[in-house]
PDB file of C-alpha atoms in Angstrom:
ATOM      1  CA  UNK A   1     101.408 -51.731 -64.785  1.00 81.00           C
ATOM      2  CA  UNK A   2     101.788 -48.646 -62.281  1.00 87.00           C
ATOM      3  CA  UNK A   3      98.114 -48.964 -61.802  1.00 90.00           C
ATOM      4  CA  UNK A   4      98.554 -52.711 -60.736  1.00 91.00           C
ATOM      5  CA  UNK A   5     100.959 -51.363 -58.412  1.00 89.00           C
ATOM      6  CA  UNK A   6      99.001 -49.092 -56.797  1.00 93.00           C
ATOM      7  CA  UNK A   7      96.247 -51.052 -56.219  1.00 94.00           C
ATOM      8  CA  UNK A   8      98.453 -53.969 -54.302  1.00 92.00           C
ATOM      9  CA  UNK A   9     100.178 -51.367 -52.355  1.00 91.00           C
ATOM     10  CA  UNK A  10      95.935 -49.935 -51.083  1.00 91.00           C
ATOM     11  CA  UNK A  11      95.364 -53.427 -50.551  1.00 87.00           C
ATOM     12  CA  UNK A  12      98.089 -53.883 -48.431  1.00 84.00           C
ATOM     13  CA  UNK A  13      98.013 -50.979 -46.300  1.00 86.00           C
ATOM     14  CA  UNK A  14      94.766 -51.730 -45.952  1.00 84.00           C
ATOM     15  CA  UNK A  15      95.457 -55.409 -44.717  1.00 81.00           C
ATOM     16  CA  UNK A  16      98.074 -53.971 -42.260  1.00 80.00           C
ATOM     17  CA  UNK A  17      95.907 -51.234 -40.881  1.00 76.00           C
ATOM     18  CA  UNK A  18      94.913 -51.830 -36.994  1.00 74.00           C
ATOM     19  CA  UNK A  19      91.394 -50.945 -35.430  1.00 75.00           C
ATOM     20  CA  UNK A  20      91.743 -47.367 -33.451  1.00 74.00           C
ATOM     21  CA  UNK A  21      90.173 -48.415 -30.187  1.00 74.00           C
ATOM     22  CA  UNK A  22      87.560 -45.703 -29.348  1.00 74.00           C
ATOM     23  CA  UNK A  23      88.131 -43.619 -26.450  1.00 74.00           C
ATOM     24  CA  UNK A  24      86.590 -45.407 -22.903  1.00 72.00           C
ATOM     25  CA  UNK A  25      83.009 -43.932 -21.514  1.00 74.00           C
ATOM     26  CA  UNK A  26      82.955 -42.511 -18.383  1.00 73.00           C
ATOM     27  CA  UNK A  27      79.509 -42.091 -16.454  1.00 74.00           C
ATOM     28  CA  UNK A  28      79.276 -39.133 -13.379  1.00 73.00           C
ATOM     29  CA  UNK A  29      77.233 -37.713 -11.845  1.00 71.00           C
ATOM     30  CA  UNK A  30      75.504 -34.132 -12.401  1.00 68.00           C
ATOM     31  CA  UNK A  31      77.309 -31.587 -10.948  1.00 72.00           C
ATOM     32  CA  UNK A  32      74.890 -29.910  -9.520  1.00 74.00           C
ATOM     33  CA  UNK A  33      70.666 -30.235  -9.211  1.00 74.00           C
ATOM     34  CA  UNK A  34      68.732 -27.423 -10.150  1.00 75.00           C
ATOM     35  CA  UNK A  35      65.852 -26.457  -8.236  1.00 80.00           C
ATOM     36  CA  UNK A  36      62.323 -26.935 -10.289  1.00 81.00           C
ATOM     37  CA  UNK A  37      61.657 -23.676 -11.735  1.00 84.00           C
ATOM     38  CA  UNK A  38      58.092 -23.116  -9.824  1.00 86.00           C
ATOM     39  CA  UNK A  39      55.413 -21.332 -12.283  1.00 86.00           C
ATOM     40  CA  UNK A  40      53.387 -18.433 -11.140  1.00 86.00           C
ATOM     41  CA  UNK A  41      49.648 -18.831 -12.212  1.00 87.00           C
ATOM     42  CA  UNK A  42      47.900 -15.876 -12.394  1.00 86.00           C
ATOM     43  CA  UNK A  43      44.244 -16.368 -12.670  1.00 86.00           C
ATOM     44  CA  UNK A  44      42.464 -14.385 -14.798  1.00 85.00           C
ATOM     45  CA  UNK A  45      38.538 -12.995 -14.238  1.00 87.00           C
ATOM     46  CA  UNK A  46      35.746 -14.727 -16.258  1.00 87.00           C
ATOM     47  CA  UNK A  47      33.121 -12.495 -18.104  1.00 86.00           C
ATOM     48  CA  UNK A  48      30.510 -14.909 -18.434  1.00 88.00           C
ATOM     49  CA  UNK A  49      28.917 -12.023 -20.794  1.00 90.00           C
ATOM     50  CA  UNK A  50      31.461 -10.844 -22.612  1.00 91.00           C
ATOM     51  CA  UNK A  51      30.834  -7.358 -24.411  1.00 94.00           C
ATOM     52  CA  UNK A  52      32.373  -4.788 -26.506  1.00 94.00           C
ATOM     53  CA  UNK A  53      32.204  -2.066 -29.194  1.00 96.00           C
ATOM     54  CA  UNK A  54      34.662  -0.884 -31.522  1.00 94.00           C
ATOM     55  CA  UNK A  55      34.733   0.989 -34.537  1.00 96.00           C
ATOM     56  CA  UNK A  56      36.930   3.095 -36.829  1.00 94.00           C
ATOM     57  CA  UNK A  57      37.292   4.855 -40.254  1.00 94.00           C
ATOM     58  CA  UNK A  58      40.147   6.343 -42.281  1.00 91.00           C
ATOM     59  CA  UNK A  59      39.491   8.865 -45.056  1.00 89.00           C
ATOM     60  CA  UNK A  60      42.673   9.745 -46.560  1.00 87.00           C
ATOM     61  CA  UNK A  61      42.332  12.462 -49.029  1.00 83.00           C
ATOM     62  CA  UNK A  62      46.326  12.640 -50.274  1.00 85.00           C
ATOM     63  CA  UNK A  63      46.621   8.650 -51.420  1.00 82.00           C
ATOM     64  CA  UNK A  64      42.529   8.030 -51.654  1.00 79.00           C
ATOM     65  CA  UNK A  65      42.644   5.320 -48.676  1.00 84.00           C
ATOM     66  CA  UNK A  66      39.062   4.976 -47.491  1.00 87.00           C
ATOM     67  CA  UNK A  67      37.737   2.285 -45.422  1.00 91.00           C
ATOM     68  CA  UNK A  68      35.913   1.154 -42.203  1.00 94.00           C
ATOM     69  CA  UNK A  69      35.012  -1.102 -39.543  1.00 95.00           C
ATOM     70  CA  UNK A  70      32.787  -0.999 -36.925  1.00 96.00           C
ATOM     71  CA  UNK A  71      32.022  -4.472 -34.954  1.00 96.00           C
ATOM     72  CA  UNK A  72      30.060  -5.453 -31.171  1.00 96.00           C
ATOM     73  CA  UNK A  73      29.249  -8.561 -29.225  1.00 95.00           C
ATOM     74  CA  UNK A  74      27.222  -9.233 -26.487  1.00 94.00           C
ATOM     75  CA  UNK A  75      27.735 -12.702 -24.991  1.00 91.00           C
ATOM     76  CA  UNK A  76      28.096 -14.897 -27.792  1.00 91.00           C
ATOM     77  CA  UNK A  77      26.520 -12.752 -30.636  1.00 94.00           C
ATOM     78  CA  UNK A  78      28.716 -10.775 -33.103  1.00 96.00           C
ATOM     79  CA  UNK A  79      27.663  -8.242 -35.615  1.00 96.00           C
ATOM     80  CA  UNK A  80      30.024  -5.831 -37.282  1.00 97.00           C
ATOM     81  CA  UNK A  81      30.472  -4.715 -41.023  1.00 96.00           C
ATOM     82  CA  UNK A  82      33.105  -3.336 -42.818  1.00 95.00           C
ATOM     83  CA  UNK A  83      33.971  -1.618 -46.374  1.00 94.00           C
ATOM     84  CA  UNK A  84      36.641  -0.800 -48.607  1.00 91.00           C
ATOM     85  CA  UNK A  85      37.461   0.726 -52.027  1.00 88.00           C
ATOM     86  CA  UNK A  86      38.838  -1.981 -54.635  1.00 86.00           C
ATOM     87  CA  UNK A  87      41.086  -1.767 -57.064  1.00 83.00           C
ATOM     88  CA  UNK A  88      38.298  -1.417 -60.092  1.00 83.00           C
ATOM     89  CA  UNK A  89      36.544   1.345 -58.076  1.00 82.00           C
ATOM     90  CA  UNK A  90      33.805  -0.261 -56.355  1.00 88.00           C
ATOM     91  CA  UNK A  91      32.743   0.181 -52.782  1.00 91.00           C
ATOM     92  CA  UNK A  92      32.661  -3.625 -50.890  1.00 93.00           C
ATOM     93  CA  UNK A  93      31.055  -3.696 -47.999  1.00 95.00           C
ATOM     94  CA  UNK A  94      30.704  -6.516 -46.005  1.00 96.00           C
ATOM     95  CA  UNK A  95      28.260  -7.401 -43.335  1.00 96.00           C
ATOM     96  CA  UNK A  96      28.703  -9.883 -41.276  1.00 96.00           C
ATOM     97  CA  UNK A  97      27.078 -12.000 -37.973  1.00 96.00           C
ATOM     98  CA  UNK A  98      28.356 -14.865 -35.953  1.00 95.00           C
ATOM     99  CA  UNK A  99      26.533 -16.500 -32.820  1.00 94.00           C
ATOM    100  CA  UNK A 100      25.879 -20.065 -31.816  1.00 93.00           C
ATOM    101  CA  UNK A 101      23.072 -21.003 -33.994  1.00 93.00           C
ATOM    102  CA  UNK A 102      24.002 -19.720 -37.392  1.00 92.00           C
ATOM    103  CA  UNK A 103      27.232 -19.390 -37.121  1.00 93.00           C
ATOM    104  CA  UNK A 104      29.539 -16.969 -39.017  1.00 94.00           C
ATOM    105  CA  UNK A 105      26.967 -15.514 -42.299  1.00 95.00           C
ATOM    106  CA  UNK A 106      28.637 -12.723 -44.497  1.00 95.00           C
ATOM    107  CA  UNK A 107      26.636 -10.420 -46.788  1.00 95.00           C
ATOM    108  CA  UNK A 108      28.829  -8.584 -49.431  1.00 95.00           C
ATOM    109  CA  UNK A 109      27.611  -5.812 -51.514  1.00 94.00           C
ATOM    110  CA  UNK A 110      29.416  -3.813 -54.144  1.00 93.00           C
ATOM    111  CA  UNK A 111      28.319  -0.189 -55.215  1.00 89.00           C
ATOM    112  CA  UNK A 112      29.864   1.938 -57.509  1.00 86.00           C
ATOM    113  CA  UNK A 113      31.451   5.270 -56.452  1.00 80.00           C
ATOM    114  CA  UNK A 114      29.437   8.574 -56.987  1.00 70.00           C
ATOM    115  CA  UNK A 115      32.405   9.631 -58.733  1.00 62.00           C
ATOM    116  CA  UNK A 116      32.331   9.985 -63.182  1.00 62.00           C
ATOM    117  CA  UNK A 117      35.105   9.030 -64.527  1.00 58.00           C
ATOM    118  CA  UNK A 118      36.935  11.820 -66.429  1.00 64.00           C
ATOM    119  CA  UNK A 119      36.002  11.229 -69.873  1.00 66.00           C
ATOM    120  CA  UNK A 120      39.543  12.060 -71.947  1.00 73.00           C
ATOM    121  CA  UNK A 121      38.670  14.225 -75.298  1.00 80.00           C
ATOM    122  CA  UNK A 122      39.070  12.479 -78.828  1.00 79.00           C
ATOM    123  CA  UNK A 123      40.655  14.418 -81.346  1.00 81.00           C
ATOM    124  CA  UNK A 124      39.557  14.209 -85.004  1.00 82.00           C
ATOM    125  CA  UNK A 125      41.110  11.693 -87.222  1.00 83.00           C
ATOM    126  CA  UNK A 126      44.238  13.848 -89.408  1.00 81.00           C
ATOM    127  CA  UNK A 127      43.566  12.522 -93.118  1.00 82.00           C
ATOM    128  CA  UNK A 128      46.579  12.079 -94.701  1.00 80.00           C
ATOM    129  CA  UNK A 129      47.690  12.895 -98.250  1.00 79.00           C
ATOM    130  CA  UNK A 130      49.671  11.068-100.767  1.00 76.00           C
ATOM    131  CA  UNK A 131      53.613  11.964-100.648  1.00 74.00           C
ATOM    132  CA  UNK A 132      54.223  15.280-102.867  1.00 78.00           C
ATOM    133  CA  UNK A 133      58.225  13.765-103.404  1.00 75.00           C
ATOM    134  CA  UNK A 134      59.128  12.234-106.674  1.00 76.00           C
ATOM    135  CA  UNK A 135      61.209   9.518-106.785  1.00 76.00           C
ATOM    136  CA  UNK A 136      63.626   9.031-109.272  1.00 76.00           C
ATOM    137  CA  UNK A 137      64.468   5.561-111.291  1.00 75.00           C
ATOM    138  CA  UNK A 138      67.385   3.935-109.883  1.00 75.00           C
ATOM    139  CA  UNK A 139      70.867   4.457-111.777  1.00 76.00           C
ATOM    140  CA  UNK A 140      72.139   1.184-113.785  1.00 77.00           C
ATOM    141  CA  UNK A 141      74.994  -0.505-112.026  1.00 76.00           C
ATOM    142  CA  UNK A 142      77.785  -2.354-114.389  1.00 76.00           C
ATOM    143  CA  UNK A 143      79.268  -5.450-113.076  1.00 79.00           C
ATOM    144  CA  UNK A 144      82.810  -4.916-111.934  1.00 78.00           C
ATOM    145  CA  UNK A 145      85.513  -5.910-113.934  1.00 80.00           C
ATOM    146  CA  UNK A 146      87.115  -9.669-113.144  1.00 82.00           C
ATOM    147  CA  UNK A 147      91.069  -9.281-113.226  1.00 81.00           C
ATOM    148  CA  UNK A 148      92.611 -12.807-114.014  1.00 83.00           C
ATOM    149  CA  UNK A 149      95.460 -13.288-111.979  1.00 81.00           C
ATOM    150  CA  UNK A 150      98.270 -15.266-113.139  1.00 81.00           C
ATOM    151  CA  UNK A 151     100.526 -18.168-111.479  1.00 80.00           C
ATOM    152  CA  UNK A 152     104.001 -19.276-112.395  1.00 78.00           C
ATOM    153  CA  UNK A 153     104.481 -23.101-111.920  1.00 76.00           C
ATOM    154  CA  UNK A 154     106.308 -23.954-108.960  1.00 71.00           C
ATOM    155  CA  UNK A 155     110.140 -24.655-109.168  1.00 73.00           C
ATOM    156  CA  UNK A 156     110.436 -27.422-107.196  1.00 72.00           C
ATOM    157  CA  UNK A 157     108.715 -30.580-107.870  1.00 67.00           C
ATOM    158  CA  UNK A 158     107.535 -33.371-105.221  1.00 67.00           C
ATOM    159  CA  UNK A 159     107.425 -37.025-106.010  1.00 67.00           C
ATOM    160  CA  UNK A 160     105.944 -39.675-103.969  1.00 59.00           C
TER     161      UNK A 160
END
């Protein structure tokens, strides 16, 4: 019943409710006009043969980091090569050339380090003997005693 109630009084207010009028729109002008910000082109100088060298290698002795890179171009050709140690102890080095023709052509190789491994020494296999300890037979266990527990019969009596 109280939720009939409700519901009538919802429907009510809502009947009753009036439409908020939104506020009115006002159109000015801008305050003030801003001068076009002008941009400053600076031209720059065209190397119609563009060349360079550039090379560099790091052999770090205290974390084993060793690699290098040495690339040039001369107009449109590139040539370079570079190499690096991987993870599984191979040397990668990749050669590489780009120009208009053939475009971009890699040639990876992978060598294996002049390095041996350090080969870790196998001990003998121990041969084991047979336990020297003698085990005794296990010591018979009786079942424990049941004590039967005895009830009086109640005093009071319940009929249905």
């Amino acid at each position: 019943m109280a939720f009939k109630l409700i519901t009538f009084a919802a429907c009510l207010a809502a009947a009753q409710a009036g439409i908020i009028p939104a506020a009115p729109l006002a159109y000015a002008a801008p305050v003030a006009y801003a001068a076009p910000v002008a941009k400053a082109v600076v031209s720059e100088e065209y190397d119609p043969h563009p060349q360079y060298n550039y090379a560099y290698d790091i052999q770090d002795g205290l974390t084993g980091d060793s690699k290098s890179q040495r690339e040039s171009r001369d107009g449109d050709v590139v040539q370079g090569s570079y190499s690096l140690i991987d993870a599984d102890g191979f040397r990668r080095t990749v050669d590489y050339t780009a120009d208009p023709v053939n475009g971009f052509n890699a040639v990876v190789n992978r060598d294996p380090l002049v390095q041996k491994a350090v080969v870790a020494k196998v001990a003998a296999p121990v041969a084991y003997a047979a336990p020297i300890a003698k085990i005794a037979a296990p010591l018979a266990y009786a079942q424990p005693a049941i004590a039967k527990v005895a009830y009086s019969a109640p005093v009071a009596q319940y009929y249905h």
